[in-house]
Tab-separated table of C-alpha atoms and ligand atoms in Angstrom:
chain	number	residue	atom	x	y	z
A	1	MET	CA	-18.530	8.628	11.198
A	2	GLN	CA	-15.717	8.859	14.149
A	3	ILE	CA	-12.361	8.481	12.176
A	4	ASN	CA	-9.621	7.357	14.766
A	5	GLY	CA	-6.294	5.770	15.058
A	6	LYS	CA	-7.984	1.781	14.498
A	7	THR	CA	-10.116	3.012	10.888
A	8	ASN	CA	-10.190	1.289	7.895
A	9	ILE	CA	-9.490	3.012	4.599
A	10	THR	CA	-10.889	1.610	2.080
A	11	GLY	CA	-12.187	3.534	-2.023
A	12	ILE	CA	-11.234	3.936	-4.856
A	13	PHE	CA	-8.936	4.637	-7.512
A	14	GLY	CA	-10.069	6.666	-10.803
A	15	TYR	CA	-9.269	9.179	-14.149
A	16	PRO	CA	-11.681	11.597	-13.310
A	17	VAL	CA	-13.270	10.195	-10.782
A	18	GLU	CA	-15.709	12.649	-8.922
A	19	HIS	CA	-18.969	11.599	-10.190
A	20	THR	CA	-18.271	8.293	-8.771
A	21	LEU	CA	-21.506	6.772	-6.253
A	22	SER	CA	-19.502	4.690	-4.646
A	23	PRO	CA	-18.305	6.743	-1.301
A	24	GLN	CA	-22.274	7.561	-0.613
A	25	MET	CA	-23.381	3.575	-0.833
A	26	HIS	CA	-20.054	2.469	1.123
A	27	ASN	CA	-20.374	4.535	4.315
A	28	ALA	CA	-24.008	4.022	4.330
A	29	ALA	CA	-23.422	0.326	4.764
A	30	PHE	CA	-20.492	0.342	6.846
A	31	LYS	CA	-22.609	3.342	9.302
A	32	ALA	CA	-25.241	0.403	9.379
A	33	LEU	CA	-22.867	-2.347	10.619
A	34	ASN	CA	-20.795	-0.378	12.874
A	35	LEU	CA	-17.819	-0.841	11.468
A	36	ASN	CA	-14.699	0.999	11.516
A	37	TYR	CA	-14.002	1.814	7.757
A	38	CYS	CA	-14.305	4.424	5.908
A	39	TYR	CA	-14.206	4.501	1.780
A	40	VAL	CA	-12.118	7.767	0.303
A	41	PRO	CA	-12.395	8.721	-3.384
A	42	PHE	CA	-8.983	9.051	-5.046
A	43	LEU	CA	-7.736	10.925	-8.153
A	44	VAL	CA	-5.209	9.027	-9.262
A	45	HIS	CA	-3.648	10.113	-12.352
A	46	PRO	CA	-2.349	7.468	-14.697
A	47	ASP	CA	1.657	8.710	-14.086
A	48	PHE	CA	0.728	8.062	-10.995
A	49	LEU	CA	-0.751	4.724	-11.058
A	50	GLU	CA	2.722	2.851	-10.099
A	51	ILE	CA	2.906	4.742	-7.016
A	52	ALA	CA	-0.990	5.306	-5.414
A	53	VAL	CA	-1.103	0.519	-6.011
A	54	LYS	CA	2.547	0.419	-4.226
A	55	SER	CA	0.873	3.388	-1.145
A	56	ILE	CA	-2.035	0.704	-0.772
A	57	ARG	CA	0.444	-1.630	1.186
A	58	ALA	CA	2.930	1.564	2.346
A	59	LEU	CA	0.110	3.038	3.644
A	60	ASN	CA	-2.193	0.015	5.161
A	61	ILE	CA	-4.948	0.703	3.055
A	62	LYS	CA	-7.455	-1.859	3.257
A	63	GLY	CA	-8.632	-2.642	-0.602
A	64	VAL	CA	-9.886	-0.132	-3.131
A	65	ASN	CA	-11.996	-0.240	-6.212
A	66	ILE	CA	-10.345	0.319	-9.395
A	67	THR	CA	-12.794	2.382	-12.353
A	68	ILE	CA	-11.738	3.715	-15.580
A	69	PRO	CA	-8.833	4.454	-16.629
A	70	HIS	CA	-6.972	2.407	-14.413
A	71	LYS	CA	-9.047	-1.490	-13.985
A	72	GLU	CA	-6.617	-3.024	-17.274
A	73	LYS	CA	-3.233	-0.957	-16.409
A	74	VAL	CA	-3.577	-1.802	-12.191
A	75	ILE	CA	-2.853	-6.063	-13.109
A	76	PRO	CA	1.019	-6.136	-13.766
A	77	LEU	CA	1.259	-3.889	-10.494
A	78	LEU	CA	-0.428	-6.532	-8.587
A	79	ASP	CA	0.575	-9.917	-6.523
A	80	GLU	CA	-2.219	-12.316	-7.004
A	81	ILE	CA	-5.387	-12.356	-9.855
A	82	SER	CA	-8.022	-13.931	-9.069
A	83	GLU	CA	-9.698	-16.404	-11.705
A	84	GLU	CA	-12.064	-14.098	-13.040
A	85	ALA	CA	-10.517	-10.944	-13.201
A	86	SER	CA	-8.112	-13.084	-15.239
A	87	PHE	CA	-10.085	-13.916	-17.307
A	88	ILE	CA	-11.785	-10.874	-17.854
A	89	GLY	CA	-8.153	-8.802	-17.981
A	90	ALA	CA	-9.409	-6.263	-16.108
A	91	VAL	CA	-9.629	-5.910	-11.630
A	92	ASN	CA	-12.123	-3.458	-9.823
A	93	THR	CA	-11.752	-4.556	-6.517
A	94	ILE	CA	-7.611	-4.793	-5.120
A	95	LEU	CA	-7.582	-6.289	-1.191
A	96	ASN	CA	-4.713	-5.667	0.707
A	97	GLN	CA	-4.204	-9.828	2.459
A	98	ASP	CA	-1.387	-8.362	5.248
A	99	GLY	CA	0.881	-6.760	2.798
A	100	LYS	CA	-0.340	-8.730	-0.316
A	101	LEU	CA	-2.763	-7.367	-3.073
A	102	ILE	CA	-4.879	-9.574	-4.533
A	103	GLY	CA	-6.839	-8.332	-7.571
A	104	TYR	CA	-10.934	-9.387	-8.175
A	105	ASN	CA	-13.549	-8.547	-10.672
A	106	THR	CA	-16.872	-8.479	-8.742
A	107	ASP	CA	-18.799	-6.645	-12.140
A	108	GLY	CA	-19.799	-10.048	-13.627
A	109	ARG	CA	-21.222	-11.234	-10.452
A	110	GLY	CA	-22.862	-8.560	-9.100
A	111	PHE	CA	-24.893	-8.393	-12.896
A	112	MET	CA	-25.928	-12.118	-12.435
A	113	TYR	CA	-26.942	-11.272	-8.717
A	114	SER	CA	-28.851	-8.357	-10.369
A	115	LEU	CA	-31.201	-11.292	-12.334
A	116	ALA	CA	-31.590	-12.953	-9.076
A	117	GLU	CA	-33.041	-10.717	-7.282
A	118	ASN	CA	-35.456	-9.847	-9.866
A	119	GLY	CA	-36.369	-13.897	-10.217
A	120	ILE	CA	-34.606	-14.357	-13.091
A	121	SER	CA	-33.231	-17.349	-13.965
A	122	ILE	CA	-30.494	-17.954	-17.005
A	123	LYS	CA	-31.655	-21.919	-16.491
A	124	GLY	CA	-32.708	-23.030	-20.126
A	125	LYS	CA	-32.609	-19.129	-21.873
A	126	ASN	CA	-30.491	-18.178	-24.736
A	127	VAL	CA	-29.015	-14.507	-24.273
A	128	LEU	CA	-28.213	-11.949	-26.382
A	129	ILE	CA	-24.949	-10.105	-25.060
A	130	ILE	CA	-24.571	-6.673	-26.943
A	131	GLY	CA	-20.475	-5.006	-27.078
A	132	ALA	CA	-18.026	-7.749	-26.571
A	133	GLY	CA	-15.727	-5.128	-24.108
A	134	GLY	CA	-15.156	-5.314	-20.706
A	135	ALA	CA	-18.310	-5.771	-19.144
A	136	ALA	CA	-19.149	-7.925	-21.581
A	137	ARG	CA	-16.299	-10.265	-20.955
A	138	SER	CA	-17.151	-9.782	-17.097
A	139	ILE	CA	-21.189	-11.040	-18.051
A	140	SER	CA	-20.234	-13.329	-20.349
A	141	TYR	CA	-17.694	-15.440	-17.642
A	142	TYR	CA	-20.655	-16.520	-15.947
A	143	LEU	CA	-23.837	-16.853	-18.170
A	144	SER	CA	-21.445	-19.432	-20.763
A	145	GLN	CA	-21.677	-21.637	-17.404
A	146	ASP	CA	-25.727	-21.707	-17.109
A	147	ALA	CA	-27.511	-20.401	-20.297
A	148	LYS	CA	-28.891	-22.792	-22.823
A	149	MET	CA	-26.583	-20.679	-24.983
A	150	VAL	CA	-24.565	-17.307	-25.010
A	151	TYR	CA	-24.793	-14.838	-27.973
A	152	ILE	CA	-22.377	-12.274	-29.154
A	153	ASN	CA	-22.890	-9.067	-31.119
A	154	GLY	CA	-19.611	-6.875	-30.792
A	155	ARG	CA	-18.919	-3.880	-32.905
A	156	THR	CA	-15.293	-4.594	-33.835
A	157	LYS	CA	-14.847	-8.308	-35.014
A	158	GLU	CA	-11.512	-9.732	-33.961
A	159	ARG	CA	-12.744	-8.132	-29.964
A	160	LEU	CA	-15.584	-10.163	-30.226
A	161	GLU	CA	-13.614	-13.301	-31.890
A	162	LYS	CA	-11.132	-13.381	-28.817
A	163	LEU	CA	-14.177	-13.284	-26.536
A	164	ILE	CA	-15.669	-16.298	-28.455
A	165	VAL	CA	-12.339	-18.222	-28.087
A	166	ASP	CA	-11.555	-17.491	-24.646
A	167	LEU	CA	-15.685	-18.317	-23.747
A	168	LYS	CA	-15.478	-21.555	-25.671
A	169	ARG	CA	-12.187	-22.332	-23.097
A	170	ILE	CA	-14.115	-22.232	-20.006
A	171	GLY	CA	-17.617	-22.191	-20.777
A	172	LYS	CA	-19.914	-25.156	-20.750
A	173	ILE	CA	-22.711	-24.777	-23.081
A	174	ASN	CA	-22.650	-22.826	-27.087
A	175	ILE	CA	-21.408	-19.245	-27.619
A	176	LEU	CA	-22.099	-18.121	-31.006
A	177	PRO	CA	-21.009	-14.393	-32.598
A	178	VAL	CA	-24.084	-12.330	-34.019
A	179	ASP	CA	-23.096	-10.171	-36.821
A	180	LYS	CA	-25.992	-7.784	-37.235
A	181	ILE	CA	-29.398	-8.163	-35.101
A	182	PHE	CA	-32.119	-8.660	-37.677
A	183	SER	CA	-34.164	-10.028	-35.432
A	184	LEU	CA	-34.135	-11.082	-31.436
A	185	ASP	CA	-37.147	-14.393	-31.744
A	186	GLU	CA	-34.736	-16.711	-30.488
A	187	TYR	CA	-33.613	-14.962	-27.090
A	188	HIS	CA	-35.367	-14.301	-23.905
A	189	ILE	CA	-32.469	-12.676	-22.522
A	190	ILE	CA	-30.680	-9.603	-24.482
A	191	ILE	CA	-28.124	-7.367	-22.813
A	192	ASN	CA	-27.175	-4.024	-23.532
A	193	ALA	CA	-22.826	-4.321	-22.307
A	194	THR	CA	-22.033	-0.686	-24.164
A	195	PRO	CA	-22.192	2.758	-23.060
A	196	LEU	CA	-24.839	3.351	-26.009
A	197	GLY	CA	-27.713	4.883	-23.352
A	198	LEU	CA	-25.109	6.727	-21.823
A	199	LYS	CA	-26.353	9.692	-24.184
A	200	GLU	CA	-30.070	11.163	-24.843
A	201	ASP	CA	-29.092	11.384	-28.710
A	202	ASP	CA	-27.621	7.625	-28.745
A	203	PRO	CA	-29.668	5.309	-30.746
A	204	LEU	CA	-30.730	1.994	-29.069
A	205	PRO	CA	-28.590	-0.979	-29.022
A	206	VAL	CA	-31.780	-2.735	-30.890
A	207	GLU	CA	-34.618	-1.429	-33.380
A	208	GLU	CA	-37.190	-1.046	-31.163
A	209	SER	CA	-39.264	-2.806	-33.477
A	210	LEU	CA	-37.467	-5.853	-32.563
A	211	LEU	CA	-38.656	-5.659	-28.977
A	212	LYS	CA	-41.089	-8.603	-28.119
A	213	GLU	CA	-43.331	-8.166	-24.196
A	214	ASP	CA	-42.011	-11.605	-23.482
A	215	HIS	CA	-38.037	-10.370	-23.837
A	216	ILE	CA	-36.391	-10.034	-20.670
A	217	ILE	CA	-33.993	-6.845	-21.449
A	218	CYS	CA	-31.067	-5.582	-19.250
A	219	ASP	CA	-29.319	-2.389	-19.493
A	220	ILE	CA	-25.672	-2.386	-17.460
A	221	ILE	CA	-25.594	1.384	-17.789
A	222	TYR	CA	-25.907	2.988	-14.312
A	223	LYS	CA	-28.095	5.543	-14.930
A	224	ARG	CA	-32.051	4.116	-16.481
A	225	THR	CA	-31.639	4.879	-20.653
A	226	LYS	CA	-33.670	4.778	-22.725
A	227	PHE	CA	-33.854	1.622	-23.883
A	228	ILE	CA	-35.213	0.322	-20.158
A	229	ASP	CA	-38.348	2.727	-20.924
A	230	ILE	CA	-39.007	1.609	-23.923
A	231	ALA	CA	-38.735	-1.911	-23.423
A	232	GLN	CA	-40.937	-1.337	-19.997
A	233	LYS	CA	-43.376	0.553	-22.286
A	234	LYS	CA	-43.648	-2.803	-24.506
A	235	GLY	CA	-44.685	-5.007	-21.815
A	236	CYS	CA	-41.041	-6.648	-21.315
A	237	LYS	CA	-39.563	-7.670	-18.218
A	238	VAL	CA	-36.526	-4.590	-17.186
A	239	VAL	CA	-33.787	-5.037	-15.583
A	240	ASP	CA	-31.403	-1.422	-15.295
A	241	GLY	CA	-27.539	-1.448	-14.257
A	242	THR	CA	-27.939	0.421	-11.087
A	243	GLY	CA	-28.387	-3.811	-9.331
A	244	MET	CA	-25.089	-4.741	-11.007
A	245	LEU	CA	-23.511	-1.685	-9.309
A	246	ILE	CA	-24.523	-2.337	-6.427
A	247	TRP	CA	-23.435	-5.743	-5.972
A	248	GLN	CA	-20.915	-5.888	-7.364
A	249	GLY	CA	-19.779	-2.716	-4.489
A	250	ALA	CA	-21.534	-5.225	-2.006
A	251	LEU	CA	-18.904	-7.890	-3.238
A	252	ALA	CA	-16.234	-6.280	-3.164
A	253	PHE	CA	-17.407	-4.892	0.616
A	254	GLU	CA	-17.325	-8.432	1.876
A	255	LEU	CA	-13.313	-8.988	0.119
A	256	TRP	CA	-12.600	-6.001	2.138
A	257	THR	CA	-14.324	-6.868	6.208
A	258	GLY	CA	-15.681	-10.724	5.847
A	259	LYS	CA	-19.108	-9.370	6.084
A	260	LYS	CA	-22.387	-9.272	3.925
A	261	PRO	CA	-23.249	-5.419	3.874
A	262	ASP	CA	-26.798	-4.497	4.023
A	263	VAL	CA	-28.061	-4.088	-0.065
A	264	GLN	CA	-30.973	-1.908	0.938
A	265	ILE	CA	-29.104	0.447	2.671
A	266	MET	CA	-26.360	0.712	-0.133
A	267	ARG	CA	-29.923	1.114	-2.404
A	268	MET	CA	-30.873	3.767	-0.904
A	269	ALA	CA	-27.583	5.560	-0.671
A	270	LEU	CA	-27.736	5.635	-3.889
A	271	THR	CA	-30.608	6.767	-5.147
A	272	ARG	CA	-30.608	9.269	-2.789
A	273	GLU	CA	-27.820	10.948	-5.006
B	301	LIG	P1	-15.251	-1.751	-22.585
B	301	LIG	O1	-14.737	-1.744	-22.685
B	301	LIG	O2	-15.251	-0.055	-24.093
B	301	LIG	O3	-16.938	-1.883	-24.182
B	301	LIG	C1	-17.992	-1.167	-24.930
B	301	LIG	C2	-17.875	-2.638	-26.141
B	301	LIG	O4	-18.916	-1.649	-26.355
B	301	LIG	C3	-17.101	-3.253	-27.136
B	301	LIG	O5	-17.250	-4.355	-27.703
B	301	LIG	C4	-17.931	-1.476	-27.680
B	301	LIG	O6	-17.108	-1.497	-28.796
B	301	LIG	C5	-19.047	-0.779	-27.930
B	301	LIG	N1	-19.229	-0.221	-28.519
B	301	LIG	C6	-19.049	1.089	-28.019
B	301	LIG	N2	-19.759	2.230	-28.297
B	301	LIG	C7	-20.415	1.614	-29.260
B	301	LIG	C8	-21.232	2.201	-30.192
B	301	LIG	N3	-21.859	3.388	-30.759
B	301	LIG	N4	-21.816	1.558	-31.230
B	301	LIG	C9	-22.172	0.291	-30.538
B	301	LIG	N5	-21.154	-0.550	-29.607
B	301	LIG	C10	-20.454	0.567	-28.969
B	301	LIG	O7	-16.748	-0.733	-22.015
B	301	LIG	P2	-17.098	-1.702	-20.863
B	301	LIG	O8	-16.566	-2.099	-19.489
B	301	LIG	O9	-17.362	-2.774	-21.259
B	301	LIG	O10	-18.744	-1.405	-20.757
B	301	LIG	C11	-19.635	-0.987	-21.001
B	301	LIG	C12	-20.649	0.034	-20.254
B	301	LIG	O11	-20.859	-1.194	-19.328
B	301	LIG	C13	-20.350	1.629	-19.910
B	301	LIG	O12	-21.072	2.231	-20.107
B	301	LIG	C14	-19.990	0.993	-18.640
B	301	LIG	O13	-20.760	2.323	-18.265
B	301	LIG	C15	-20.839	0.263	-18.530
B	301	LIG	N6	-20.750	-0.640	-16.978
B	301	LIG	C16	-21.539	-1.014	-15.892
B	301	LIG	C17	-21.455	-1.491	-14.746
B	301	LIG	C18	-22.569	-1.816	-13.815
B	301	LIG	O14	-22.021	-1.603	-12.611
B	301	LIG	N7	-23.784	-1.319	-13.808
B	301	LIG	C19	-19.910	-2.086	-14.416
B	301	LIG	C20	-19.403	-1.928	-15.322
B	301	LIG	C21	-19.762	-1.433	-16.922
B	301	LIG	P3	-15.201	-1.736	-30.226
B	301	LIG	O15	-14.594	-3.076	-29.098
B	301	LIG	O16	-16.232	-1.369	-30.874
B	301	LIG	O17	-15.249	-0.257	-29.470
């Protein structure tokens, strides 16, 4: 990579940010297309978020990804918010369009692309989402347009109810809350959208005995989880969170450059790490 006076700067604002794999993914994709862009991590303390966002304009940064803990707090600092980011209540990508800062959320569409690349269609399917947080909101925004039914299991009643009410406003299908999971028989696709599985000793998001081989099991956690391993052993079709991570990045890349990245290159950069 040759940095020069015309290099377009992109990056990620997070706190912490050391763990991010996005620089490897994006820089490999810029290089593959011979684009004069680079992607750098910015460790942005919460106290400095506002000034960091102002710096995007001041320093003519082309765009940034936004990660924990800034995804929600960044919204009032932007000039415009996309429809899905506004529904989700969180931004993961900012585009600096000639000085106008526009917030997007590419997570949900990234998840849908990861299903598509695995040959999975949601049409006619009953889908159970476990979790009612930001990621569940981003995924359900899209699922609520095309699946047969969407069921959501959430730990905090108020958060779950708010999500259901919001989805009913925009969705075209039936959306139901699920209090306790006693059986998975009526679901075709089951998605873990909680952090359960990040830690080795976490319990599974659902009882192992409830899994059947015709289930499609998705886990959006970036690394391979016990849930995915067990489901695969049971004969289920599985989709882990790496596809969503890559595709949400690919969509941000397209917003900043106007070009589609080579997703295979991004995947290779990620797996190398
Ligand atoms: P979030 O907003 O904090 O929501 C987490 C959800 O999981 C909430 O509904 C929370 O319930 C529930 N939860 C948390 N701990 C739980 C537990 N021990 N048992 C049962 N439910 C629990 O987080 P998020 O942004 O949605 O992220 C969720 C996961 O998705 C994270 O692991 C994140 O790394 C992953 N993710 C992956 C991608 C990707 O590209 N692959 C993108 C975004 C997120 P309460 O409401 O009661 O707290």
